[in-house]
Short mmCIF file of C-alpha atoms in Angstrom, two decimals:
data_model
loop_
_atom_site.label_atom_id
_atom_site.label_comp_id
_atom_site.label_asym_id
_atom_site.label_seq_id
_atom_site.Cartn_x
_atom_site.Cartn_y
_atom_site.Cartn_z
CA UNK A 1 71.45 86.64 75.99
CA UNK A 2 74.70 87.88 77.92
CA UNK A 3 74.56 88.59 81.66
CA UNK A 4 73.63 91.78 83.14
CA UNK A 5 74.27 93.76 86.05
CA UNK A 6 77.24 93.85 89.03
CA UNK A 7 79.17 90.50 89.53
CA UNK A 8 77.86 88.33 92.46
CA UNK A 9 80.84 86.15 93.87
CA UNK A 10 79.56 82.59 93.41
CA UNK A 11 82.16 80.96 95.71
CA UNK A 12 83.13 80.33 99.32
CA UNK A 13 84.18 83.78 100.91
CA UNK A 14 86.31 83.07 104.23
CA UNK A 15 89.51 84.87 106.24
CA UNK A 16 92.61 82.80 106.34
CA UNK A 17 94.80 83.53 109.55
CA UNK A 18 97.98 82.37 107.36
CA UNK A 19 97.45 82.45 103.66
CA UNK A 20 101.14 81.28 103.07
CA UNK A 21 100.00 77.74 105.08
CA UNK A 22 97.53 77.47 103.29
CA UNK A 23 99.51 77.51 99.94
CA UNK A 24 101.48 74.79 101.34
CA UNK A 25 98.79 72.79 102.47
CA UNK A 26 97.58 72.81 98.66
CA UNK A 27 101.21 72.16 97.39
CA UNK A 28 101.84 69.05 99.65
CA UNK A 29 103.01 66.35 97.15
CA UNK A 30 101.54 68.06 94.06
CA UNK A 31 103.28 68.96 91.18
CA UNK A 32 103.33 72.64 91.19
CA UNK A 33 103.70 75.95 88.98
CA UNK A 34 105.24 78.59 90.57
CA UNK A 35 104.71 81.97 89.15
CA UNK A 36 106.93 84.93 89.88
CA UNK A 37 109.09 82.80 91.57
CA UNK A 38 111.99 85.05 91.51
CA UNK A 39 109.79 87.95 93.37
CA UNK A 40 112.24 89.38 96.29
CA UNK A 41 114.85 86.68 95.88
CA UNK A 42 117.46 89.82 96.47
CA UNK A 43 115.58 90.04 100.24
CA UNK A 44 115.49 86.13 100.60
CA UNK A 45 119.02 84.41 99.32
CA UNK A 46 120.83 83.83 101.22
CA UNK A 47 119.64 84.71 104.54
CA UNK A 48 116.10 84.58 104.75
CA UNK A 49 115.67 81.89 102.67
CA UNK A 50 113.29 79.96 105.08
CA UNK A 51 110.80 83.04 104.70
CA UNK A 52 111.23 82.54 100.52
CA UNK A 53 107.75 80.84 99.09
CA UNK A 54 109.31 79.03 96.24
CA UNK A 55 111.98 77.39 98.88
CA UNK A 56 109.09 76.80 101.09
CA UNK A 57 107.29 75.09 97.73
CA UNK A 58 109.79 73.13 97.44
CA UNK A 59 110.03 71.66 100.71
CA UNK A 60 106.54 70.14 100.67
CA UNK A 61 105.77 69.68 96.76
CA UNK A 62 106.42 66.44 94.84
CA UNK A 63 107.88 68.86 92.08
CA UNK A 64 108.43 71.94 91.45
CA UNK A 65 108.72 74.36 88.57
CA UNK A 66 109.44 77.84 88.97
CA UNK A 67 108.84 80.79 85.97
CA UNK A 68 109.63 84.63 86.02
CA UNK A 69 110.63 87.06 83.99
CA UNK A 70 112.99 88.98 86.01
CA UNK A 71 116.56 88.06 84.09
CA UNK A 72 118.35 89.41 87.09
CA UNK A 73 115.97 87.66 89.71
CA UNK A 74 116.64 84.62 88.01
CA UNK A 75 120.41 85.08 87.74
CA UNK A 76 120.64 85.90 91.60
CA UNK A 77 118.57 82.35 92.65
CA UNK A 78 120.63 80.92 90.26
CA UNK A 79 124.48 82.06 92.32
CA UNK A 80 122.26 80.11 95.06
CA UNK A 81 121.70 76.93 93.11
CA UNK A 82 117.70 77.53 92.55
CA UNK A 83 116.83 76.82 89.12
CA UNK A 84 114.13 79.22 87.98
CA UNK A 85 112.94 79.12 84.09
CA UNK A 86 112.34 82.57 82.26
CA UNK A 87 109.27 82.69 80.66
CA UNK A 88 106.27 85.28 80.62
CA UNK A 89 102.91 83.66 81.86
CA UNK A 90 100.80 85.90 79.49
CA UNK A 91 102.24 83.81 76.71
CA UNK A 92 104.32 80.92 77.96
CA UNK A 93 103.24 77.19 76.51
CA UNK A 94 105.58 74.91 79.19
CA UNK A 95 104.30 71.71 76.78
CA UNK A 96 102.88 70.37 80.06
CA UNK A 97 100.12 70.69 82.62
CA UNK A 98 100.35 71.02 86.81
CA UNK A 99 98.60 69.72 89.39
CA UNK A 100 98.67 73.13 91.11
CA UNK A 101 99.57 76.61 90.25
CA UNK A 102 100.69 79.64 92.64
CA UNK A 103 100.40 83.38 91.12
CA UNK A 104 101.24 85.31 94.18
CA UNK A 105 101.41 89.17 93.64
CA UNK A 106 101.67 89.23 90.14
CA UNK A 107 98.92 89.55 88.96
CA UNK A 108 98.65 93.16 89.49
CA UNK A 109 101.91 93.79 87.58
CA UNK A 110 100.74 92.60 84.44
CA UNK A 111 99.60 94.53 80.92
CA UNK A 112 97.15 91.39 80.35
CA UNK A 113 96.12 89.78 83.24
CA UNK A 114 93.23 88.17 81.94
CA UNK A 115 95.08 86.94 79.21
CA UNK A 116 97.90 85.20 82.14
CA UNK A 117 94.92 83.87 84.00
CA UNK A 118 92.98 81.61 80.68
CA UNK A 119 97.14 81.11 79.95
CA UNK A 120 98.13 79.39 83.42
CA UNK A 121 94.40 77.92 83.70
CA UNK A 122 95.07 76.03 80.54
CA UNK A 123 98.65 74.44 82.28
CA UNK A 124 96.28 72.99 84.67
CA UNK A 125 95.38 69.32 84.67
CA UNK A 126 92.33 68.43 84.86
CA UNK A 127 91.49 68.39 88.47
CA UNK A 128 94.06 70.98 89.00
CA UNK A 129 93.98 74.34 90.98
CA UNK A 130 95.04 78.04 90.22
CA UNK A 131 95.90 80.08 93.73
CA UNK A 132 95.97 83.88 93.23
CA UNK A 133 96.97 86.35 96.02
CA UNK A 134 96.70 90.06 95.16
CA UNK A 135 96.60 93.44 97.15
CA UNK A 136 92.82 94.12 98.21
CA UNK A 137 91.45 97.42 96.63
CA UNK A 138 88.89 98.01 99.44
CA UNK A 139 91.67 97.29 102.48
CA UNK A 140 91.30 99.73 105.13
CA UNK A 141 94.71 101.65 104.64
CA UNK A 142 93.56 102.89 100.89
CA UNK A 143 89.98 103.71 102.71
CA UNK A 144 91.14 105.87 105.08
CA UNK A 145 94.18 107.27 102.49
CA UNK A 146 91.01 108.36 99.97
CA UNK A 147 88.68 109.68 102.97
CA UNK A 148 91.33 111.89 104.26
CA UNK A 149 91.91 113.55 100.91
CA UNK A 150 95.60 111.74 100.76
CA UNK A 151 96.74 110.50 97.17
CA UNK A 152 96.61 106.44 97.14
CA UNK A 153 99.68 104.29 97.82
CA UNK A 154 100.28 102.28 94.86
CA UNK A 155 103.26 100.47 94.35
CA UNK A 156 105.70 101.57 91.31
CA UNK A 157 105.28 98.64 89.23
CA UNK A 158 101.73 97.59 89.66
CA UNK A 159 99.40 98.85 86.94
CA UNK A 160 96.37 96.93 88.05
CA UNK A 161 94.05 96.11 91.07
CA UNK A 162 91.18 93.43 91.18
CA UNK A 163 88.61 93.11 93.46
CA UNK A 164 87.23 89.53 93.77
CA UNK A 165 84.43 90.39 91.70
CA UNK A 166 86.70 91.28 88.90
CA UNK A 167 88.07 87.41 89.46
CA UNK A 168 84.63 86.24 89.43
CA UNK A 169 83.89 88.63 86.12
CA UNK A 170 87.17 86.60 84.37
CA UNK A 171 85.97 83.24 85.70
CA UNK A 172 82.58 83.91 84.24
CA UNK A 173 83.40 85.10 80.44
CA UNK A 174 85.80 81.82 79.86
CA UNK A 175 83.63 79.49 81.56
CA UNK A 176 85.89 78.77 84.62
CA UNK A 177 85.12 77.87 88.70
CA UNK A 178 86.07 80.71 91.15
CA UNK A 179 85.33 78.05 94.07
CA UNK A 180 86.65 80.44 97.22
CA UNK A 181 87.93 83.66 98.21
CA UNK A 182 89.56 84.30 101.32
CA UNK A 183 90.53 87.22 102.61
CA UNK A 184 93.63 87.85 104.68
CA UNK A 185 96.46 90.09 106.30
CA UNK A 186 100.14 89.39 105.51
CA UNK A 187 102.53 89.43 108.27
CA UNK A 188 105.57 91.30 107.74
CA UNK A 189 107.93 90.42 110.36
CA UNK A 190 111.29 92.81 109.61
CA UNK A 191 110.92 95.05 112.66
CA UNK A 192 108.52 95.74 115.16
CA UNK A 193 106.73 98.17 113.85
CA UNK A 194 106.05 96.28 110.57
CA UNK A 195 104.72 93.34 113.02
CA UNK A 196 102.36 95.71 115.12
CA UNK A 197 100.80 97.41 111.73
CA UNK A 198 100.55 93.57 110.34
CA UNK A 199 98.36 92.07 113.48
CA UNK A 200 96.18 95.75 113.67
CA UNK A 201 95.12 94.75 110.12
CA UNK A 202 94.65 91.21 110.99
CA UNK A 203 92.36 92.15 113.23
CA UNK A 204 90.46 94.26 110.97
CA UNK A 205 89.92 91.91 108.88
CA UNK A 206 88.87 89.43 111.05
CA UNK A 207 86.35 92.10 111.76
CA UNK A 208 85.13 93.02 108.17
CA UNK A 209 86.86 90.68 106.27
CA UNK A 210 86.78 93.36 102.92
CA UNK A 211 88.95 95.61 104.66
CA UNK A 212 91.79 92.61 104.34
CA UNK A 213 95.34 94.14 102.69
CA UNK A 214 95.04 91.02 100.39
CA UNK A 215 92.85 88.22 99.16
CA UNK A 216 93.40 84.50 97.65
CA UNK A 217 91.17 83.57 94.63
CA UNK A 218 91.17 80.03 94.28
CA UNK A 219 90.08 79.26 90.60
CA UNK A 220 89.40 75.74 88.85
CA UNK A 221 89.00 74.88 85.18
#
């Protein structure tokens, strides 16, 4: 007989102070997957390119593959001699499988994103790791937005939102490991005011760790 009932989260729930080092940390001389790679390569190349994750990636991976879908994204890395390989992960067969792969912010963007997650889970290998950051639905700002009576900010292109429980759900019906959730704030150093708002919701979340902007669901096969 099929479960019943709300989701419990059956993995490690923690805060990471830097979610982007710990990314790394996982890439260090993997092979890796990197989904969405072209994401903001307009803001990155060339002048920020030190602040880019796929150029980070690559700086600490043993290789490196980057997919998107994002013709133009992939054009513009391309002027800066990144290769990046268009292909949808909803549907994509690469032929081969990856010690590690990194879906950050995408998730949220996609018509099937169950469908991309048993997809990119079966380019795994083995022993191999999928790393998914998306926005938190319970993070203070869209709190306080729906108590005050304010319509929700939701970003133009993003047509879903998960809560780790809906990870965990997804994990559960295909027989897969959600082994850790952490919950964290990203920094967003462009001004001053971006940097202020960015450590007032670190602190937050440090405080009630479900009122993060943004979690990372680590998921094994």
């Amino acid at each position: 007989m099929p479960p019943t009932g709300s989701i419990r989260i059956q993995a490690k729930i923690g805060v990471l102070r830097d979610a982007g080092s710990y990314i790394l940390d996982q890439a260090a001389k993997k092979s890796v997957l990197n989904v969405g790679a072209a994401g903001g390569v307009e803001y990155y190349l060339p002048a920020h390119r030190d602040a880019w994750l796929h150029d980070r990636l690559g700086g600490v991976a043993r290789e490196l593959v980057g997919v998107d879908i994002d013709k133009v994204g992939i054009e513009r890395a391309a002027r800066d001699g990144v290769e990046i390989t268009e292909a949808d992960c909803q549907t994509m067969n690469l032929e081969r499988r990856f010690d590690l792969i990194v879906m950050s912010d995408v998730v949220e963007h996609l018509d099937a994103p169950g469908a991309a997650i048993c997809n990119l889970v079966q380019h795994l290998q083995p022993a191999g790791r999928l790393l998914i950051t998306t926005p938190n639905p319970t993070r203070a700002g869209m709190l306080m937005r729906a108590i005050l009576g304010r319509s929700l900010s939701v970003y133009y292109d993003h047509v879903a939102c998960f809560a780790p429980e809906h990870v965990q759900a997804v994990c559960n019906r295909h027989g897969y490991h959600l082994t850790a959730v952490y919950f964290f704030a990203p920094i967003d150093g462009r001004n001053l005011g971006y940097r202020v708002r960015s450590r007032v919701a670190q602190t937050v979340g440090r405080l009630s760790p479900r009122l993060s902007p943004s979690f990372l669901a680590v998921i094994e096969r």
